[in-house]
């Protein structure tokens, strides 16, 4: 069975560590063993001590602007698909919008979980997204179907 990678994109700045990681853990727990997640939060456990994640953190190279950009872009390049979770977003995530551009430029299937009226609800965001649903579990099922090699 072929192995696949899926990048899990969504807002980080302005969110708590748990808000950033809980949904990603849920997605990972629902995927078959041949689909592994790439999370922009990996290696950043120290952020759990902050009340809210904001800006870059110079003490960790993974959390400097160049490190964030380099690894996240590289992860999207090597991923087989990208799942964006924008459900409940309260403000536009500029970083996540950049990730939409990378995913589209690298021709990765984009699966988007976003409710109508979301602050990111824009014709270009919807236009580059191959699949748009308003439920995370439905997005997970779509990701499995997109990456499945079964008949």
JSON list of C-alpha atoms in Angstrom, two decimals:
[
{"chain": "A", "resi": 1, "resn": "UNK", "atom": "CA", "xyz": [0.00, 0.00, 0.00]},
{"chain": "A", "resi": 2, "resn": "UNK", "atom": "CA", "xyz": [1.36, 3.40, -1.00]},
{"chain": "A", "resi": 3, "resn": "UNK", "atom": "CA", "xyz": [2.07, 5.95, 1.73]},
{"chain": "A", "resi": 4, "resn": "UNK", "atom": "CA", "xyz": [0.78, 9.52, 1.51]},
{"chain": "A", "resi": 5, "resn": "UNK", "atom": "CA", "xyz": [1.43, 12.81, 3.30]},
{"chain": "A", "resi": 6, "resn": "UNK", "atom": "CA", "xyz": [-1.22, 15.41, 4.04]},
{"chain": "A", "resi": 7, "resn": "UNK", "atom": "CA", "xyz": [-0.38, 18.89, 5.32]},
{"chain": "A", "resi": 8, "resn": "UNK", "atom": "CA", "xyz": [-2.78, 20.31, 7.90]},
{"chain": "A", "resi": 9, "resn": "UNK", "atom": "CA", "xyz": [-3.16, 24.07, 7.43]},
{"chain": "A", "resi": 10, "resn": "UNK", "atom": "CA", "xyz": [-5.06, 26.51, 9.58]},
{"chain": "A", "resi": 11, "resn": "UNK", "atom": "CA", "xyz": [-4.74, 29.62, 11.72]},
{"chain": "A", "resi": 12, "resn": "UNK", "atom": "CA", "xyz": [-1.99, 29.70, 14.37]},
{"chain": "A", "resi": 13, "resn": "UNK", "atom": "CA", "xyz": [-1.34, 33.36, 15.25]},
{"chain": "A", "resi": 14, "resn": "UNK", "atom": "CA", "xyz": [-3.86, 34.55, 17.80]},
{"chain": "A", "resi": 15, "resn": "UNK", "atom": "CA", "xyz": [-4.80, 31.01, 18.85]},
{"chain": "A", "resi": 16, "resn": "UNK", "atom": "CA", "xyz": [-3.91, 28.91, 21.87]},
{"chain": "A", "resi": 17, "resn": "UNK", "atom": "CA", "xyz": [-1.56, 25.96, 21.47]},
{"chain": "A", "resi": 18, "resn": "UNK", "atom": "CA", "xyz": [-4.41, 23.54, 22.20]},
{"chain": "A", "resi": 19, "resn": "UNK", "atom": "CA", "xyz": [-6.67, 25.16, 19.60]},
{"chain": "A", "resi": 20, "resn": "UNK", "atom": "CA", "xyz": [-3.89, 24.73, 17.04]},
{"chain": "A", "resi": 21, "resn": "UNK", "atom": "CA", "xyz": [-3.07, 21.13, 17.93]},
{"chain": "A", "resi": 22, "resn": "UNK", "atom": "CA", "xyz": [-6.33, 19.50, 19.07]},
{"chain": "A", "resi": 23, "resn": "UNK", "atom": "CA", "xyz": [-7.98, 19.46, 15.64]},
{"chain": "A", "resi": 24, "resn": "UNK", "atom": "CA", "xyz": [-4.75, 18.26, 14.02]},
{"chain": "A", "resi": 25, "resn": "UNK", "atom": "CA", "xyz": [-4.53, 15.38, 16.52]},
{"chain": "A", "resi": 26, "resn": "UNK", "atom": "CA", "xyz": [-8.16, 14.53, 15.72]},
{"chain": "A", "resi": 27, "resn": "UNK", "atom": "CA", "xyz": [-7.44, 14.43, 11.99]},
{"chain": "A", "resi": 28, "resn": "UNK", "atom": "CA", "xyz": [-4.36, 12.25, 12.51]},
{"chain": "A", "resi": 29, "resn": "UNK", "atom": "CA", "xyz": [-6.38, 9.82, 14.65]},
{"chain": "A", "resi": 30, "resn": "UNK", "atom": "CA", "xyz": [-8.98, 9.37, 11.90]},
{"chain": "A", "resi": 31, "resn": "UNK", "atom": "CA", "xyz": [-6.62, 8.66, 9.01]},
{"chain": "A", "resi": 32, "resn": "UNK", "atom": "CA", "xyz": [-5.55, 5.19, 7.90]},
{"chain": "A", "resi": 33, "resn": "UNK", "atom": "CA", "xyz": [-1.94, 4.22, 8.67]},
{"chain": "A", "resi": 34, "resn": "UNK", "atom": "CA", "xyz": [-0.77, 4.92, 5.12]},
{"chain": "A", "resi": 35, "resn": "UNK", "atom": "CA", "xyz": [-1.72, 8.62, 5.38]},
{"chain": "A", "resi": 36, "resn": "UNK", "atom": "CA", "xyz": [0.61, 10.58, 7.66]},
{"chain": "A", "resi": 37, "resn": "UNK", "atom": "CA", "xyz": [0.13, 14.20, 8.68]},
{"chain": "A", "resi": 38, "resn": "UNK", "atom": "CA", "xyz": [2.54, 17.07, 8.34]},
{"chain": "A", "resi": 39, "resn": "UNK", "atom": "CA", "xyz": [1.78, 19.63, 11.03]},
{"chain": "A", "resi": 40, "resn": "UNK", "atom": "CA", "xyz": [3.26, 23.12, 11.21]},
{"chain": "A", "resi": 41, "resn": "UNK", "atom": "CA", "xyz": [3.07, 22.69, 15.01]},
{"chain": "A", "resi": 42, "resn": "UNK", "atom": "CA", "xyz": [5.51, 19.78, 15.23]},
{"chain": "A", "resi": 43, "resn": "UNK", "atom": "CA", "xyz": [8.61, 20.54, 17.23]},
{"chain": "A", "resi": 44, "resn": "UNK", "atom": "CA", "xyz": [6.96, 23.60, 18.79]},
{"chain": "A", "resi": 45, "resn": "UNK", "atom": "CA", "xyz": [5.66, 22.09, 22.03]},
{"chain": "A", "resi": 46, "resn": "UNK", "atom": "CA", "xyz": [7.23, 24.96, 24.01]},
{"chain": "A", "resi": 47, "resn": "UNK", "atom": "CA", "xyz": [4.47, 27.21, 22.61]},
{"chain": "A", "resi": 48, "resn": "UNK", "atom": "CA", "xyz": [2.01, 25.41, 24.94]},
{"chain": "A", "resi": 49, "resn": "UNK", "atom": "CA", "xyz": [3.27, 27.61, 27.78]},
{"chain": "A", "resi": 50, "resn": "UNK", "atom": "CA", "xyz": [2.05, 30.78, 26.04]},
{"chain": "A", "resi": 51, "resn": "UNK", "atom": "CA", "xyz": [-1.50, 32.05, 26.62]},
{"chain": "A", "resi": 52, "resn": "UNK", "atom": "CA", "xyz": [-1.79, 32.86, 22.90]},
{"chain": "A", "resi": 53, "resn": "UNK", "atom": "CA", "xyz": [0.62, 32.28, 20.02]},
{"chain": "A", "resi": 54, "resn": "UNK", "atom": "CA", "xyz": [1.73, 35.56, 18.44]},
{"chain": "A", "resi": 55, "resn": "UNK", "atom": "CA", "xyz": [4.51, 36.42, 16.02]},
{"chain": "A", "resi": 56, "resn": "UNK", "atom": "CA", "xyz": [7.88, 34.76, 15.78]},
{"chain": "A", "resi": 57, "resn": "UNK", "atom": "CA", "xyz": [9.97, 33.42, 18.64]},
{"chain": "A", "resi": 58, "resn": "UNK", "atom": "CA", "xyz": [13.65, 34.10, 18.09]},
{"chain": "A", "resi": 59, "resn": "UNK", "atom": "CA", "xyz": [14.82, 31.49, 20.60]},
{"chain": "A", "resi": 60, "resn": "UNK", "atom": "CA", "xyz": [13.71, 28.64, 18.32]},
{"chain": "A", "resi": 61, "resn": "UNK", "atom": "CA", "xyz": [14.82, 28.53, 14.65]},
{"chain": "A", "resi": 62, "resn": "UNK", "atom": "CA", "xyz": [11.55, 26.72, 13.76]},
{"chain": "A", "resi": 63, "resn": "UNK", "atom": "CA", "xyz": [9.64, 29.76, 15.01]},
{"chain": "A", "resi": 64, "resn": "UNK", "atom": "CA", "xyz": [11.57, 32.51, 13.26]},
{"chain": "A", "resi": 65, "resn": "UNK", "atom": "CA", "xyz": [9.94, 33.94, 10.14]},
{"chain": "A", "resi": 66, "resn": "UNK", "atom": "CA", "xyz": [12.43, 32.29, 7.77]},
{"chain": "A", "resi": 67, "resn": "UNK", "atom": "CA", "xyz": [12.13, 28.94, 9.56]},
{"chain": "A", "resi": 68, "resn": "UNK", "atom": "CA", "xyz": [8.34, 28.97, 9.53]},
{"chain": "A", "resi": 69, "resn": "UNK", "atom": "CA", "xyz": [8.26, 29.92, 5.86]},
{"chain": "A", "resi": 70, "resn": "UNK", "atom": "CA", "xyz": [10.94, 27.44, 4.80]},
{"chain": "A", "resi": 71, "resn": "UNK", "atom": "CA", "xyz": [9.51, 24.39, 6.54]},
{"chain": "A", "resi": 72, "resn": "UNK", "atom": "CA", "xyz": [5.84, 25.07, 5.85]},
{"chain": "A", "resi": 73, "resn": "UNK", "atom": "CA", "xyz": [6.47, 25.71, 2.15]},
{"chain": "A", "resi": 74, "resn": "UNK", "atom": "CA", "xyz": [8.66, 22.60, 1.93]},
{"chain": "A", "resi": 75, "resn": "UNK", "atom": "CA", "xyz": [5.98, 20.54, 3.69]},
{"chain": "A", "resi": 76, "resn": "UNK", "atom": "CA", "xyz": [3.33, 21.67, 1.23]},
{"chain": "A", "resi": 77, "resn": "UNK", "atom": "CA", "xyz": [5.66, 20.90, -1.68]},
{"chain": "A", "resi": 78, "resn": "UNK", "atom": "CA", "xyz": [6.16, 17.31, -0.50]},
{"chain": "A", "resi": 79, "resn": "UNK", "atom": "CA", "xyz": [2.57, 16.71, 0.64]},
{"chain": "A", "resi": 80, "resn": "UNK", "atom": "CA", "xyz": [0.17, 14.75, -1.54]},
{"chain": "A", "resi": 81, "resn": "UNK", "atom": "CA", "xyz": [-2.77, 16.93, -0.45]},
{"chain": "A", "resi": 82, "resn": "UNK", "atom": "CA", "xyz": [-3.51, 19.83, 1.90]},
{"chain": "A", "resi": 83, "resn": "UNK", "atom": "CA", "xyz": [-6.41, 19.97, 4.34]},
{"chain": "A", "resi": 84, "resn": "UNK", "atom": "CA", "xyz": [-7.30, 23.50, 5.46]},
{"chain": "A", "resi": 85, "resn": "UNK", "atom": "CA", "xyz": [-9.39, 23.92, 8.61]},
{"chain": "A", "resi": 86, "resn": "UNK", "atom": "CA", "xyz": [-10.81, 27.43, 8.83]},
{"chain": "A", "resi": 87, "resn": "UNK", "atom": "CA", "xyz": [-13.88, 26.52, 10.88]},
{"chain": "A", "resi": 88, "resn": "UNK", "atom": "CA", "xyz": [-14.63, 29.16, 13.48]},
{"chain": "A", "resi": 89, "resn": "UNK", "atom": "CA", "xyz": [-11.80, 31.48, 12.44]},
{"chain": "A", "resi": 90, "resn": "UNK", "atom": "CA", "xyz": [-12.30, 34.89, 14.03]},
{"chain": "A", "resi": 91, "resn": "UNK", "atom": "CA", "xyz": [-9.79, 36.85, 11.96]},
{"chain": "A", "resi": 92, "resn": "UNK", "atom": "CA", "xyz": [-8.09, 36.33, 8.62]},
{"chain": "A", "resi": 93, "resn": "UNK", "atom": "CA", "xyz": [-4.96, 34.21, 8.87]},
{"chain": "A", "resi": 94, "resn": "UNK", "atom": "CA", "xyz": [-2.45, 35.73, 6.46]},
{"chain": "A", "resi": 95, "resn": "UNK", "atom": "CA", "xyz": [-0.08, 32.77, 6.79]},
{"chain": "A", "resi": 96, "resn": "UNK", "atom": "CA", "xyz": [-2.85, 30.34, 5.94]},
{"chain": "A", "resi": 97, "resn": "UNK", "atom": "CA", "xyz": [-3.74, 32.44, 2.88]},
{"chain": "A", "resi": 98, "resn": "UNK", "atom": "CA", "xyz": [-0.12, 32.21, 1.72]},
{"chain": "A", "resi": 99, "resn": "UNK", "atom": "CA", "xyz": [-0.37, 28.43, 2.15]},
{"chain": "A", "resi": 100, "resn": "UNK", "atom": "CA", "xyz": [-3.39, 28.39, -0.18]},
{"chain": "A", "resi": 101, "resn": "UNK", "atom": "CA", "xyz": [-1.18, 30.03, -2.80]},
{"chain": "A", "resi": 102, "resn": "UNK", "atom": "CA", "xyz": [1.63, 27.50, -2.32]},
{"chain": "A", "resi": 103, "resn": "UNK", "atom": "CA", "xyz": [-0.75, 24.54, -2.43]},
{"chain": "A", "resi": 104, "resn": "UNK", "atom": "CA", "xyz": [-2.36, 25.83, -5.61]},
{"chain": "A", "resi": 105, "resn": "UNK", "atom": "CA", "xyz": [0.98, 26.68, -7.25]},
{"chain": "A", "resi": 106, "resn": "UNK", "atom": "CA", "xyz": [2.29, 23.18, -6.49]},
{"chain": "A", "resi": 107, "resn": "UNK", "atom": "CA", "xyz": [-1.02, 21.71, -7.77]},
{"chain": "A", "resi": 108, "resn": "UNK", "atom": "CA", "xyz": [-1.89, 19.95, -4.53]},
{"chain": "A", "resi": 109, "resn": "UNK", "atom": "CA", "xyz": [-5.49, 18.87, -3.99]},
{"chain": "A", "resi": 110, "resn": "UNK", "atom": "CA", "xyz": [-7.01, 21.32, -1.51]},
{"chain": "A", "resi": 111, "resn": "UNK", "atom": "CA", "xyz": [-9.68, 20.13, 0.90]},
{"chain": "A", "resi": 112, "resn": "UNK", "atom": "CA", "xyz": [-11.24, 23.04, 2.78]},
{"chain": "A", "resi": 113, "resn": "UNK", "atom": "CA", "xyz": [-13.36, 22.91, 5.93]},
{"chain": "A", "resi": 114, "resn": "UNK", "atom": "CA", "xyz": [-15.04, 26.32, 6.20]},
{"chain": "A", "resi": 115, "resn": "UNK", "atom": "CA", "xyz": [-18.52, 27.47, 7.07]},
{"chain": "A", "resi": 116, "resn": "UNK", "atom": "CA", "xyz": [-20.43, 30.04, 5.01]},
{"chain": "A", "resi": 117, "resn": "UNK", "atom": "CA", "xyz": [-19.77, 33.58, 6.19]},
{"chain": "A", "resi": 118, "resn": "UNK", "atom": "CA", "xyz": [-16.31, 32.70, 7.52]},
{"chain": "A", "resi": 119, "resn": "UNK", "atom": "CA", "xyz": [-13.84, 35.61, 7.49]},
{"chain": "A", "resi": 120, "resn": "UNK", "atom": "CA", "xyz": [-11.86, 33.70, 4.82]},
{"chain": "A", "resi": 121, "resn": "UNK", "atom": "CA", "xyz": [-14.93, 33.14, 2.60]},
{"chain": "A", "resi": 122, "resn": "UNK", "atom": "CA", "xyz": [-13.58, 34.62, -0.63]},
{"chain": "A", "resi": 123, "resn": "UNK", "atom": "CA", "xyz": [-14.00, 33.63, -4.28]},
{"chain": "A", "resi": 124, "resn": "UNK", "atom": "CA", "xyz": [-10.28, 32.91, -4.74]},
{"chain": "A", "resi": 125, "resn": "UNK", "atom": "CA", "xyz": [-10.07, 30.79, -1.58]},
{"chain": "A", "resi": 126, "resn": "UNK", "atom": "CA", "xyz": [-13.07, 28.80, -2.81]},
{"chain": "A", "resi": 127, "resn": "UNK", "atom": "CA", "xyz": [-11.78, 28.85, -6.38]},
{"chain": "A", "resi": 128, "resn": "UNK", "atom": "CA", "xyz": [-8.49, 27.11, -5.61]},
{"chain": "A", "resi": 129, "resn": "UNK", "atom": "CA", "xyz": [-10.14, 24.61, -3.27]},
{"chain": "A", "resi": 130, "resn": "UNK", "atom": "CA", "xyz": [-11.12, 21.40, -5.00]},
{"chain": "A", "resi": 131, "resn": "UNK", "atom": "CA", "xyz": [-13.41, 20.41, -2.14]},
{"chain": "A", "resi": 132, "resn": "UNK", "atom": "CA", "xyz": [-15.25, 22.74, 0.25]},
{"chain": "A", "resi": 133, "resn": "UNK", "atom": "CA", "xyz": [-17.29, 21.40, 3.18]},
{"chain": "A", "resi": 134, "resn": "UNK", "atom": "CA", "xyz": [-18.48, 22.86, 6.47]},
{"chain": "A", "resi": 135, "resn": "UNK", "atom": "CA", "xyz": [-17.55, 19.91, 8.70]},
{"chain": "A", "resi": 136, "resn": "UNK", "atom": "CA", "xyz": [-14.08, 18.69, 9.69]},
{"chain": "A", "resi": 137, "resn": "UNK", "atom": "CA", "xyz": [-15.04, 15.01, 9.71]},
{"chain": "A", "resi": 138, "resn": "UNK", "atom": "CA", "xyz": [-16.44, 15.37, 6.19]},
{"chain": "A", "resi": 139, "resn": "UNK", "atom": "CA", "xyz": [-13.15, 16.99, 5.15]},
{"chain": "A", "resi": 140, "resn": "UNK", "atom": "CA", "xyz": [-11.26, 14.04, 6.66]},
{"chain": "A", "resi": 141, "resn": "UNK", "atom": "CA", "xyz": [-13.43, 11.58, 4.71]},
{"chain": "A", "resi": 142, "resn": "UNK", "atom": "CA", "xyz": [-12.73, 13.54, 1.52]},
{"chain": "A", "resi": 143, "resn": "UNK", "atom": "CA", "xyz": [-8.99, 13.51, 2.21]},
{"chain": "A", "resi": 144, "resn": "UNK", "atom": "CA", "xyz": [-9.08, 9.73, 2.60]},
{"chain": "A", "resi": 145, "resn": "UNK", "atom": "CA", "xyz": [-11.05, 9.39, -0.65]},
{"chain": "A", "resi": 146, "resn": "UNK", "atom": "CA", "xyz": [-8.72, 11.73, -2.55]},
{"chain": "A", "resi": 147, "resn": "UNK", "atom": "CA", "xyz": [-5.62, 9.86, -1.39]},
{"chain": "A", "resi": 148, "resn": "UNK", "atom": "CA", "xyz": [-7.11, 6.38, -1.57]},
{"chain": "A", "resi": 149, "resn": "UNK", "atom": "CA", "xyz": [-5.72, 3.88, -4.05]},
{"chain": "A", "resi": 150, "resn": "UNK", "atom": "CA", "xyz": [-8.63, 1.45, -3.61]},
{"chain": "A", "resi": 151, "resn": "UNK", "atom": "CA", "xyz": [-11.03, 0.67, -6.43]}
]
